[in-house]
Coordinates of C-alpha atoms in Angstrom, one line a residue:
M1 CA -42.9 125.7 34.6
R2 CA -39.8 123.6 35.1
L3 CA -36.4 124.1 33.4
R4 CA -36.7 120.5 32.1
A5 CA -39.7 121.6 30.0
L6 CA -37.5 124.1 28.2
L7 CA -35.2 121.4 26.9
D8 CA -38.1 119.4 25.7
T9 CA -39.2 122.2 23.3
D10 CA -37.1 121.9 20.2
A11 CA -38.3 125.3 18.8
L12 CA -36.5 127.1 21.5
G13 CA -33.1 126.0 20.4
L14 CA -31.7 125.5 23.9
R15 CA -28.6 123.4 24.7
L16 CA -27.7 122.6 28.3
L17 CA -24.1 123.5 29.3
G18 CA -24.3 122.9 33.0
G19 CA -26.7 122.2 35.9
Q20 CA -28.0 118.8 35.0
D21 CA -29.1 118.2 38.6
E22 CA -31.0 121.5 38.8
L23 CA -33.5 121.0 36.0
D24 CA -36.5 120.7 38.4
R25 CA -36.2 124.3 39.3
T26 CA -39.3 126.4 38.7
V27 CA -39.3 129.3 36.2
R28 CA -41.6 132.1 37.3
G29 CA -40.7 134.7 34.8
V30 CA -38.2 135.8 32.1
M31 CA -35.8 138.8 31.6
T32 CA -33.5 139.9 28.9
T33 CA -30.5 141.9 29.9
D34 CA -26.9 142.9 29.0
L35 CA -26.3 145.1 32.1
R36 CA -23.2 144.3 34.1
D37 CA -25.4 144.4 37.3
P38 CA -29.1 143.7 36.6
S39 CA -29.8 142.6 40.2
R40 CA -32.0 145.6 41.0
Y41 CA -34.5 144.5 38.3
L42 CA -34.7 140.9 39.5
S43 CA -37.2 139.5 41.9
G44 CA -36.2 135.8 41.9
G45 CA -37.3 132.8 39.8
E46 CA -36.4 134.3 36.4
L47 CA -34.8 132.7 33.4
V48 CA -32.3 135.4 32.4
L49 CA -31.5 135.8 28.7
T50 CA -28.2 137.6 27.7
G51 CA -26.3 138.3 24.5
L52 CA -23.1 138.7 26.5
A53 CA -22.5 142.3 25.6
W54 CA -21.6 143.0 29.2
R55 CA -18.5 140.6 29.0
R56 CA -15.3 142.4 28.1
G57 CA -13.0 139.6 29.4
P58 CA -12.9 136.3 31.3
A59 CA -12.8 138.2 34.7
D60 CA -16.3 139.6 34.1
S61 CA -18.1 136.3 34.2
E62 CA -17.8 135.3 37.9
P63 CA -19.1 138.7 39.3
F64 CA -22.0 138.6 36.8
V65 CA -23.1 135.1 37.7
R66 CA -22.6 135.8 41.5
L67 CA -25.1 138.7 41.2
L68 CA -27.6 136.5 39.4
A69 CA -27.3 133.7 41.9
G70 CA -27.7 136.1 44.8
A71 CA -30.9 137.5 43.3
G72 CA -32.4 134.0 43.2
V73 CA -32.4 133.6 39.4
T74 CA -33.5 130.1 38.2
A75 CA -31.2 129.8 35.2
L76 CA -29.1 131.7 32.6
A77 CA -29.4 131.4 28.9
A78 CA -26.6 132.9 26.8
G79 CA -26.8 133.7 23.1
E80 CA -24.2 132.4 20.6
A81 CA -24.7 135.1 18.1
E82 CA -22.2 137.6 19.7
L83 CA -19.2 135.4 20.4
G84 CA -20.0 132.3 18.3
A85 CA -19.9 130.1 21.4
V86 CA -20.5 130.5 25.1
P87 CA -17.1 131.2 26.8
D88 CA -15.6 128.5 29.1
D89 CA -15.2 131.1 31.9
L90 CA -18.9 131.6 32.0
V91 CA -19.6 127.9 32.1
A92 CA -17.1 127.6 35.0
A93 CA -18.7 130.5 36.9
C94 CA -22.2 129.0 36.6
A95 CA -20.9 125.6 37.8
Q96 CA -19.3 127.4 40.8
H97 CA -22.5 129.1 41.8
R98 CA -24.8 126.1 40.9
L99 CA -26.6 128.2 38.3
P100 CA -28.0 126.1 35.3
L101 CA -26.7 127.5 32.0
F102 CA -28.1 127.1 28.5
A103 CA -26.7 128.1 25.1
V104 CA -29.2 129.7 22.7
N105 CA -28.8 128.9 19.0
E106 CA -28.1 132.0 17.0
S107 CA -31.1 131.3 14.8
V108 CA -33.5 131.6 17.7
A109 CA -34.7 135.1 18.8
F110 CA -34.9 135.9 22.5
A111 CA -38.4 137.1 21.8
T112 CA -39.4 133.6 20.9
I113 CA -38.2 132.2 24.2
T114 CA -39.7 135.1 26.1
E115 CA -43.2 134.6 24.5
H116 CA -43.1 130.8 25.2
V117 CA -42.1 131.2 28.9
V118 CA -44.6 134.0 29.5
R119 CA -47.4 132.0 27.9
Q120 CA -46.6 128.8 29.8
V121 CA -46.1 130.5 33.2
S122 CA -49.3 132.6 32.8
G123 CA -51.3 129.5 31.9
E124 CA -50.0 127.5 34.8
R125 CA -50.5 130.4 37.3
A126 CA -54.0 130.8 36.0
G127 CA -54.7 127.1 36.5
D128 CA -53.4 127.3 40.0
L129 CA -55.5 130.3 40.7
A130 CA -58.5 128.6 39.2
A131 CA -58.1 125.8 41.7
V132 CA -57.8 128.3 44.5
V133 CA -60.9 130.1 43.3
D134 CA -62.9 126.9 43.0
R135 CA -61.9 125.9 46.6
H136 CA -62.8 129.4 47.8
R137 CA -66.2 129.2 46.1
R138 CA -67.0 126.0 47.9
M139 CA -66.1 127.5 51.2
M140 CA -68.1 130.7 50.6
T141 CA -71.1 128.7 49.4
S142 CA -71.1 126.6 52.6
G143 CA -70.4 129.4 55.0
P144 CA -68.5 132.6 55.6
A145 CA -65.1 131.0 56.0
G146 CA -63.9 132.2 52.6
G147 CA -63.4 135.7 53.8
G148 CA -65.4 137.7 51.3
P149 CA -64.5 139.1 47.9
D150 CA -61.3 140.8 49.2
V151 CA -59.6 137.5 49.4
V152 CA -60.1 136.5 45.8
L153 CA -59.1 140.0 44.7
D154 CA -55.9 139.5 46.6
L155 CA -55.4 136.2 44.8
L156 CA -55.8 138.0 41.5
G157 CA -53.1 140.5 42.5
S158 CA -50.6 138.0 43.9
D159 CA -51.0 135.3 41.3
L160 CA -51.9 137.1 38.1
D161 CA -50.6 140.6 38.9
L162 CA -54.0 142.1 38.3
R163 CA -55.3 145.1 40.3
A164 CA -59.1 144.6 40.7
W165 CA -62.0 146.2 42.5
V166 CA -65.7 145.4 43.1
L167 CA -68.0 148.4 42.6
S168 CA -71.7 149.1 43.2
P169 CA -73.8 150.3 40.3
A170 CA -73.7 153.8 41.9
G171 CA -69.8 153.7 41.8
R172 CA -69.2 152.9 45.5
L173 CA -66.1 150.8 46.3
I174 CA -67.3 147.5 47.7
A175 CA -64.0 145.7 47.8
G176 CA -60.5 146.0 46.5
S177 CA -57.2 144.1 46.5
R178 CA -55.0 145.0 49.4
L179 CA -52.0 144.7 47.1
A180 CA -53.1 147.8 45.1
E181 CA -50.7 150.7 46.0
T182 CA -53.5 153.3 46.0
E183 CA -57.2 153.2 46.5
L184 CA -59.3 153.7 43.3
P185 CA -60.3 157.4 43.3
A186 CA -64.0 158.2 43.7
G187 CA -64.1 159.9 40.3
V188 CA -62.7 156.9 38.6
C189 CA -65.2 154.6 40.4
A190 CA -68.1 156.8 39.2
A191 CA -66.7 156.9 35.6
L192 CA -66.3 153.1 35.5
A193 CA -69.8 152.4 36.9
G194 CA -71.2 154.8 34.4
E195 CA -69.4 153.2 31.5
H196 CA -70.5 149.7 32.7
L197 CA -74.2 150.7 33.0
A198 CA -74.2 152.4 29.6
A199 CA -72.6 149.3 28.0
V200 CA -75.1 146.9 29.6
R201 CA -78.0 149.1 28.6
S202 CA -76.8 149.1 25.0
G203 CA -76.7 145.3 25.0
R204 CA -73.0 144.9 24.6
R205 CA -71.5 141.7 26.0
G206 CA -68.8 141.9 28.7
P207 CA -66.1 142.4 29.5
H208 CA -66.4 146.0 28.6
R209 CA -63.1 147.8 27.9
V210 CA -62.8 151.5 28.8
A211 CA -60.0 154.0 29.2
V212 CA -60.2 156.4 32.2
G213 CA -57.2 158.7 32.3
P214 CA -54.0 156.9 31.5
A215 CA -55.3 153.4 32.5
T216 CA -57.4 150.8 30.7
Y217 CA -60.0 148.8 32.6
S218 CA -62.0 145.7 31.7
L219 CA -65.4 145.6 33.4
F220 CA -67.1 142.3 34.2
P221 CA -70.7 142.2 35.3
V222 CA -71.4 140.4 38.6
R223 CA -74.7 138.7 38.2
G224 CA -76.1 137.0 41.3
G225 CA -78.1 133.9 41.1
G226 CA -80.5 134.7 43.9
R227 CA -82.3 137.7 42.3
G228 CA -83.9 136.1 39.3
T229 CA -81.7 137.8 36.8
A230 CA -81.9 134.8 34.4
G231 CA -85.6 135.2 34.1
A232 CA -85.8 139.0 34.1
R233 CA -88.2 140.3 31.5
D234 CA -86.1 143.5 30.9
V235 CA -82.5 144.4 31.5
R236 CA -83.8 147.5 33.3
E237 CA -85.0 145.4 36.1
T238 CA -81.5 144.4 37.1
V239 CA -79.0 146.8 35.6
L240 CA -79.2 149.3 38.4
S241 CA -78.7 146.7 41.1
E242 CA -75.8 144.6 39.9
W243 CA -72.2 144.9 41.1
L244 CA -69.3 144.9 38.7
L245 CA -65.7 143.7 38.7
A246 CA -63.2 146.3 37.4
V247 CA -59.8 145.0 36.4
E248 CA -57.0 147.3 35.5
A249 CA -56.0 145.5 32.2
D250 CA -57.1 145.2 28.6
A251 CA -58.9 141.9 28.3
G252 CA -59.2 142.2 24.6
D253 CA -56.3 139.8 23.8
W254 CA -56.8 137.5 26.7
P255 CA -57.0 133.7 26.0
E256 CA -60.3 132.0 26.7
E257 CA -58.8 130.3 29.8
R258 CA -58.2 133.6 31.5
L259 CA -61.6 135.0 30.6
D260 CA -63.2 131.8 32.0
L261 CA -61.2 132.3 35.2
L262 CA -62.4 135.9 35.6
E263 CA -66.0 134.7 34.9
G264 CA -65.5 132.3 37.8
V265 CA -64.3 135.1 40.0
T266 CA -67.5 137.1 39.2
Q267 CA -69.5 134.0 40.2
L268 CA -67.6 133.8 43.4
I269 CA -68.3 137.5 44.2
A270 CA -72.0 136.9 43.3
V271 CA -72.2 134.4 46.1
E272 CA -71.2 137.2 48.5
R273 CA -73.7 139.5 46.9
D274 CA -76.5 137.0 47.3
R275 CA -75.5 136.4 50.9
R276 CA -75.6 140.1 51.5
D277 CA -79.1 140.3 49.9
A278 CA -80.3 137.6 52.2
A279 CA -78.9 139.4 55.2
R280 CA -81.0 142.4 54.2
T281 CA -84.2 140.5 54.6
V282 CA -84.6 141.3 58.3
R283 CA -84.0 145.0 57.7
R284 CA -86.4 145.1 54.8
R285 CA -89.0 143.4 56.8
L286 CA -88.6 145.9 59.7
A287 CA -89.0 148.8 57.3
Q288 CA -92.0 147.1 55.6
E289 CA -93.7 146.7 59.0
V290 CA -93.1 150.3 60.0
L291 CA -94.3 151.5 56.7
E292 CA -97.5 149.5 56.9
L293 CA -98.2 150.8 60.4
V294 CA -97.7 154.4 59.4
Q295 CA -99.8 154.1 56.3
T296 CA -102.7 152.4 58.0
G297 CA -102.8 155.1 60.8
A298 CA -101.7 152.8 63.6
A299 CA -101.3 154.3 67.1
P300 CA -98.0 156.1 67.8
G301 CA -97.3 153.7 70.6
E302 CA -97.5 150.7 68.3
I303 CA -95.2 152.4 65.8
A304 CA -92.8 153.4 68.6
A305 CA -92.6 149.8 69.8
R306 CA -91.7 148.7 66.2
L307 CA -89.0 151.4 66.0
R308 CA -87.5 150.2 69.3
V309 CA -87.1 146.8 67.7
A310 CA -85.5 148.3 64.5
A311 CA -83.0 150.6 66.3
P312 CA -80.7 147.8 67.7
V313 CA -80.7 146.1 64.3
L314 CA -79.7 149.2 62.4
L315 CA -77.5 150.8 64.9
P316 CA -76.1 148.1 67.2
G317 CA -74.8 149.3 70.5
L318 CA -76.7 152.6 70.4
G319 CA -77.7 153.7 73.9
A320 CA -80.8 155.8 73.0
A321 CA -83.5 155.7 70.4
P322 CA -82.3 157.6 67.3
H323 CA -83.9 160.3 65.3
W324 CA -85.3 159.2 61.9
Q325 CA -85.5 160.5 58.4
V326 CA -87.6 159.1 55.6
V327 CA -86.4 159.0 52.0
V328 CA -88.8 158.2 49.1
A329 CA -87.5 157.2 45.7
S330 CA -89.2 156.2 42.4
V331 CA -87.8 154.8 39.2
E332 CA -89.9 155.3 36.1
W333 CA -89.3 154.2 32.5
D334 CA -90.6 155.7 29.3
E335 CA -93.0 153.1 27.9
A336 CA -91.6 153.5 24.5
G337 CA -88.0 153.1 25.9
G338 CA -86.7 156.4 24.7
G339 CA -88.8 159.4 25.6
P340 CA -87.5 163.0 25.6
A341 CA -84.8 163.7 28.1
G342 CA -86.0 165.3 31.3
F343 CA -89.6 163.9 31.3
P344 CA -91.1 160.8 33.0
A345 CA -93.4 158.4 31.4
E346 CA -96.8 159.9 31.6
S347 CA -100.4 159.5 30.7
A348 CA -103.3 162.0 30.5
V349 CA -105.6 161.7 33.5
G350 CA -108.0 164.6 34.0
G351 CA -105.5 166.9 32.2
R352 CA -102.7 166.2 34.7
R353 CA -99.4 164.3 34.3
T354 CA -99.2 161.0 36.1
E355 CA -96.0 159.0 36.3
G356 CA -95.9 155.3 35.8
P357 CA -93.7 152.4 34.9
A358 CA -93.1 151.1 31.4
G359 CA -95.2 148.1 30.3
G360 CA -96.3 147.3 33.9
M361 CA -92.7 146.8 35.0
A362 CA -92.6 147.5 38.7
G363 CA -90.2 150.3 39.7
G364 CA -90.3 149.7 43.5
P365 CA -87.8 146.8 43.7
V366 CA -85.3 148.7 41.5
A367 CA -85.7 151.8 43.6
Q368 CA -85.3 149.7 46.7
A369 CA -82.0 148.3 45.6
L370 CA -80.8 151.7 44.5
L371 CA -81.6 153.3 47.8
E372 CA -79.7 150.6 49.7
E373 CA -76.6 151.7 47.8
I374 CA -76.9 155.4 47.4
L375 CA -77.8 156.2 51.0
V376 CA -74.4 155.0 52.1
D377 CA -71.7 157.6 52.6
P378 CA -69.8 157.6 49.3
R379 CA -66.5 158.0 51.3
S380 CA -67.1 154.6 53.0
S381 CA -66.1 151.3 51.5
G382 CA -67.0 147.7 51.9
P383 CA -70.5 146.1 52.4
E384 CA -70.9 146.9 56.1
P385 CA -72.1 150.6 55.9
S386 CA -75.2 149.6 53.9
D387 CA -76.2 147.3 56.7
R388 CA -77.5 150.4 58.5
I389 CA -80.2 151.1 55.9
A390 CA -83.8 149.7 56.0
V391 CA -85.7 150.0 52.8
A392 CA -89.2 148.8 51.9
H393 CA -91.0 149.1 48.6
T394 CA -94.7 149.5 47.9
G395 CA -96.0 149.8 44.3
D396 CA -93.6 151.8 42.3
E397 CA -91.8 153.6 45.1
A398 CA -89.2 152.7 47.7
V399 CA -89.2 154.1 51.2
A400 CA -86.1 154.2 53.3
L401 CA -86.1 154.5 57.1
V402 CA -82.8 156.1 58.0
P403 CA -81.7 156.1 61.6
L404 CA -79.7 159.1 62.9
P405 CA -77.8 158.9 66.1
A406 CA -79.2 161.0 68.9
V407 CA -77.5 164.4 69.0
S408 CA -76.7 166.7 71.9
S409 CA -79.3 169.1 73.2
E410 CA -77.9 172.2 71.4
H411 CA -78.7 170.6 68.1
D412 CA -82.1 169.7 66.6
G413 CA -80.9 166.8 64.6
S414 CA -81.4 168.3 61.2
E415 CA -77.8 169.3 60.8
T416 CA -76.7 165.7 61.0
G417 CA -79.3 164.4 58.6
L418 CA -79.3 163.6 54.9
L419 CA -79.5 166.4 52.4
A420 CA -81.1 165.7 49.0
D421 CA -78.5 167.2 46.8
A422 CA -75.6 165.6 48.7
I423 CA -77.2 162.2 48.3
L424 CA -77.1 162.3 44.5
E425 CA -73.9 164.3 44.1
A426 CA -71.6 161.3 43.9
V427 CA -73.9 159.0 42.0
R428 CA -75.6 161.3 39.4
E429 CA -73.1 160.4 36.6
P430 CA -73.2 156.6 36.7
L431 CA -77.0 156.4 37.4
S432 CA -77.7 158.8 34.5
A433 CA -75.8 156.4 32.3
G434 CA -77.8 153.4 33.6
L435 CA -81.1 155.2 33.0
D436 CA -79.8 155.8 29.4
G437 CA -82.3 158.3 28.1
D438 CA -85.5 156.4 28.9
G439 CA -85.7 156.3 32.7
R440 CA -85.8 158.7 35.7
L441 CA -84.8 158.5 39.3
T442 CA -86.6 161.0 41.5
L443 CA -86.0 161.2 45.3
G444 CA -87.5 163.1 48.2
V445 CA -86.0 163.6 51.7
S446 CA -87.9 164.5 54.9
A447 CA -86.7 166.4 57.8
A448 CA -85.5 164.5 60.9
V449 CA -88.2 163.5 63.3
H450 CA -87.7 162.5 66.9
S451 CA -90.7 160.3 67.7
A452 CA -93.2 157.9 66.2
E453 CA -95.8 160.7 66.1
G454 CA -93.8 162.5 63.5
L455 CA -93.1 159.6 61.2
R456 CA -96.4 159.8 59.2
G457 CA -95.8 163.5 58.5
A458 CA -92.2 162.7 57.5
L459 CA -93.4 160.1 55.0
E460 CA -95.9 162.5 53.4
E461 CA -93.2 165.2 53.4
A462 CA -90.7 163.0 51.6
R463 CA -93.4 162.0 49.1
H464 CA -94.2 165.7 48.5
A465 CA -90.5 166.5 48.0
R466 CA -90.2 163.6 45.5
R467 CA -93.1 165.0 43.5
V468 CA -91.3 168.4 43.4
A469 CA -88.2 166.6 42.1
A470 CA -90.3 164.9 39.5
A471 CA -91.4 168.2 38.1
R472 CA -87.8 169.2 37.3
P473 CA -85.8 168.4 34.2
G474 CA -83.1 165.7 34.3
R475 CA -82.8 162.0 34.6
V476 CA -81.7 162.0 38.3
C477 CA -83.4 164.6 40.5
A478 CA -83.9 165.1 44.3
A479 CA -85.7 167.6 46.5
G480 CA -85.5 168.0 50.3
H481 CA -87.8 169.2 53.0
Q482 CA -86.2 172.7 53.0
E483 CA -87.9 173.4 49.7
L484 CA -91.4 172.6 50.8
A485 CA -91.8 175.8 52.8
S486 CA -91.9 177.8 49.6
H487 CA -94.6 178.6 47.0
V488 CA -92.5 176.4 44.7
L489 CA -94.3 173.5 46.3
L490 CA -97.4 174.4 44.3
L491 CA -95.8 174.4 40.9
P492 CA -95.6 170.6 40.3
F493 CA -99.4 170.3 40.7
V494 CA -100.3 173.0 38.1
P495 CA -101.6 171.3 34.9
D496 CA -99.2 171.6 31.9
D497 CA -101.6 173.6 29.7
V498 CA -102.2 176.1 32.5
R499 CA -98.5 176.5 33.0
R500 CA -97.9 177.1 29.3
A501 CA -100.8 179.6 29.0
F502 CA -99.7 181.5 32.1
T503 CA -96.0 181.9 31.1
A504 CA -96.9 182.7 27.5
R505 CA -99.2 185.5 28.5
L506 CA -96.6 187.1 30.7
L507 CA -93.3 186.4 29.0
D508 CA -93.9 185.9 25.2
P509 CA -94.3 189.7 24.6
L510 CA -90.9 190.2 26.3
R511 CA -89.2 187.4 24.4
E512 CA -90.5 188.7 21.1
Y513 CA -89.3 192.3 21.9
D514 CA -85.9 190.9 22.9
R515 CA -85.7 189.0 19.6
R516 CA -86.7 191.9 17.4
H517 CA -84.7 194.7 19.2
R518 CA -81.8 192.6 20.7
A519 CA -82.9 194.0 24.0
E520 CA -82.5 192.3 27.4
L521 CA -85.9 192.6 29.0
I522 CA -86.0 189.0 30.3
P523 CA -82.6 189.2 32.1
T524 CA -83.5 192.6 33.4
L525 CA -86.8 191.3 34.9
E526 CA -84.9 188.4 36.5
A527 CA -82.3 190.7 38.1
F528 CA -85.0 193.2 39.2
L529 CA -86.9 190.4 41.1
D530 CA -83.7 188.9 42.5
C531 CA -82.8 192.4 44.0
D532 CA -86.3 192.6 45.6
G533 CA -87.2 195.6 43.4
S534 CA -84.2 197.7 44.5
W535 CA -83.3 200.1 41.7
T536 CA -79.8 200.8 42.9
R537 CA -78.8 197.2 43.6
C538 CA -80.2 196.0 40.3
A539 CA -78.6 198.8 38.3
A540 CA -75.2 197.9 39.9
R541 CA -75.7 194.2 39.2
L542 CA -76.5 194.9 35.5
H543 CA -73.8 197.7 35.2
L544 CA -76.5 200.1 34.0
H545 CA -77.4 203.7 34.9
V546 CA -80.5 203.8 37.0
N547 CA -82.4 205.8 34.3
T548 CA -81.6 203.0 31.8
L549 CA -83.0 200.4 34.2
R550 CA -86.1 202.5 34.8
Y551 CA -86.6 202.7 31.0
R552 CA -86.4 198.9 30.7
V553 CA -88.8 198.2 33.5
G554 CA -91.2 200.7 32.1
R555 CA -91.0 198.9 28.7
I556 CA -91.8 195.6 30.5
E557 CA -94.8 197.1 32.2
Q558 CA -96.0 198.6 28.9
L559 CA -95.7 195.3 27.0
T560 CA -97.4 193.2 29.7
G561 CA -99.9 195.6 31.2
R562 CA -98.5 194.8 34.7
D563 CA -97.1 197.1 37.4
L564 CA -93.9 195.9 39.0
S565 CA -94.5 198.1 42.0
R566 CA -97.4 195.8 43.0
L567 CA -96.6 192.6 45.0
E568 CA -99.1 190.5 43.1
D569 CA -97.6 191.4 39.7
K570 CA -94.1 190.7 41.0
L571 CA -95.2 187.3 42.3
D572 CA -96.8 186.5 38.9
F573 CA -93.6 187.3 37.0
F574 CA -91.5 185.3 39.5
L575 CA -93.7 182.2 39.1
A576 CA -93.8 182.6 35.3
L577 CA -90.0 182.7 35.2
R578 CA -89.8 179.6 37.4
M579 CA -92.2 177.6 35.3
S580 CA -90.7 178.7 31.9

């Protein structure tokens, strides 16, 4: 705003004492001070308000004004309440340093002037930024000249003093203002993404205000126009694939103009998101072609040829064909929209549990979008790392083809590959909030394969691992190829009624005995099996005398009719404990 505008506002009670020729100066802020030297707190462009408490005599005025002028202050406004009138020595000092001077009527509070200036400056800066955002939107719509979301986040920082970040639904940092002193910690990213997904699932309108640690954030959904969100039948179809804009501020008391501006910013970021989705089309098509060849039993040579086409797209500049891993993911929703935690939607088919989507809603596209986000190293930032992932979907599952750079001969490739638990470690919290009690994400990871011949086996291995993960409790579960060499592989395919009958027959007598006698037969059994039947190691672990341990094991055998010296009975107890 201009100094001239201050004089035109009667409610401010300002009277010009000097600087008539300087009234076109711009006011960019306001500061109240009675320090003798406030220069360290000034950045230039301020209207300084003072009650003159710093002035002890006429000689103090010129040094004070000289400091203000040197700091680039726009004007000085002196209150008349302290001395009754602005001293002539202050008027002369301002004239000497060409600093406009106003007198503030004693009936007007400095807070009134401050509020007016802040409101006017903020509104004008928001208007200027809105014009920049609109111009930037037109550039991004017509081509990549706009520079991506980082540019508009920098504008928010420089023009509105807002620190802002763009996050994926899994809590990965997509973009951030370069003006932020520190990068948003991974834990805060995950917490913000989780809060956002929970708010969207509950139907609350944005922006969503949340407190994480000492800071308050306002979360704005970034809804792209190219993915059919407007016509989505269910919020669950899009909630796990939308970005969000996190602003370190409380938007609860923002005027409509500023909220509209931030809405415009999210639309601008959505343009980048839609462009990124379009760029994924080639990678998705490559993955789809490879998947169809593998599933239809195509010759290894044909699959290898397709992989040679995919490798330069996914890993440009790679000298040799990489190794590959397959990751299979499925998102299922309880049909009633709120089933018991830890269990997928299911139906009885021949006495076995079968997973399926709610109301015919396809889970494949949702799982595809999720895999494209969560397979990226959580320590990386920006959109580029996800351009190395090719994901197809078929039915209710998504299949990712993950290239691994060729490793040296002393490694077999598995050490550099993806691990199931590590994939979900950083994203479990936000995705659990997005699934919100009625959905599940299950994921399986194959071992690395080095040729087209191994790809079909890798696909089946990943699907097997996903079914193992689906048998576990929890909303977000994963299993890897390492677990498939175990007898545990058989457990997901045992019918539920058989499981219950088997575990009840073996363990219920022990549970009942523990309940009636306050004994610890179940923990003793678990420790005995963990110690491979070693009496001394088990007694040491439980801090028991060996004779006490022998008594407990004897009681277990008496109650169940089993013999813990026999391998078959040990295995039965082990499986019963795993299924219970």
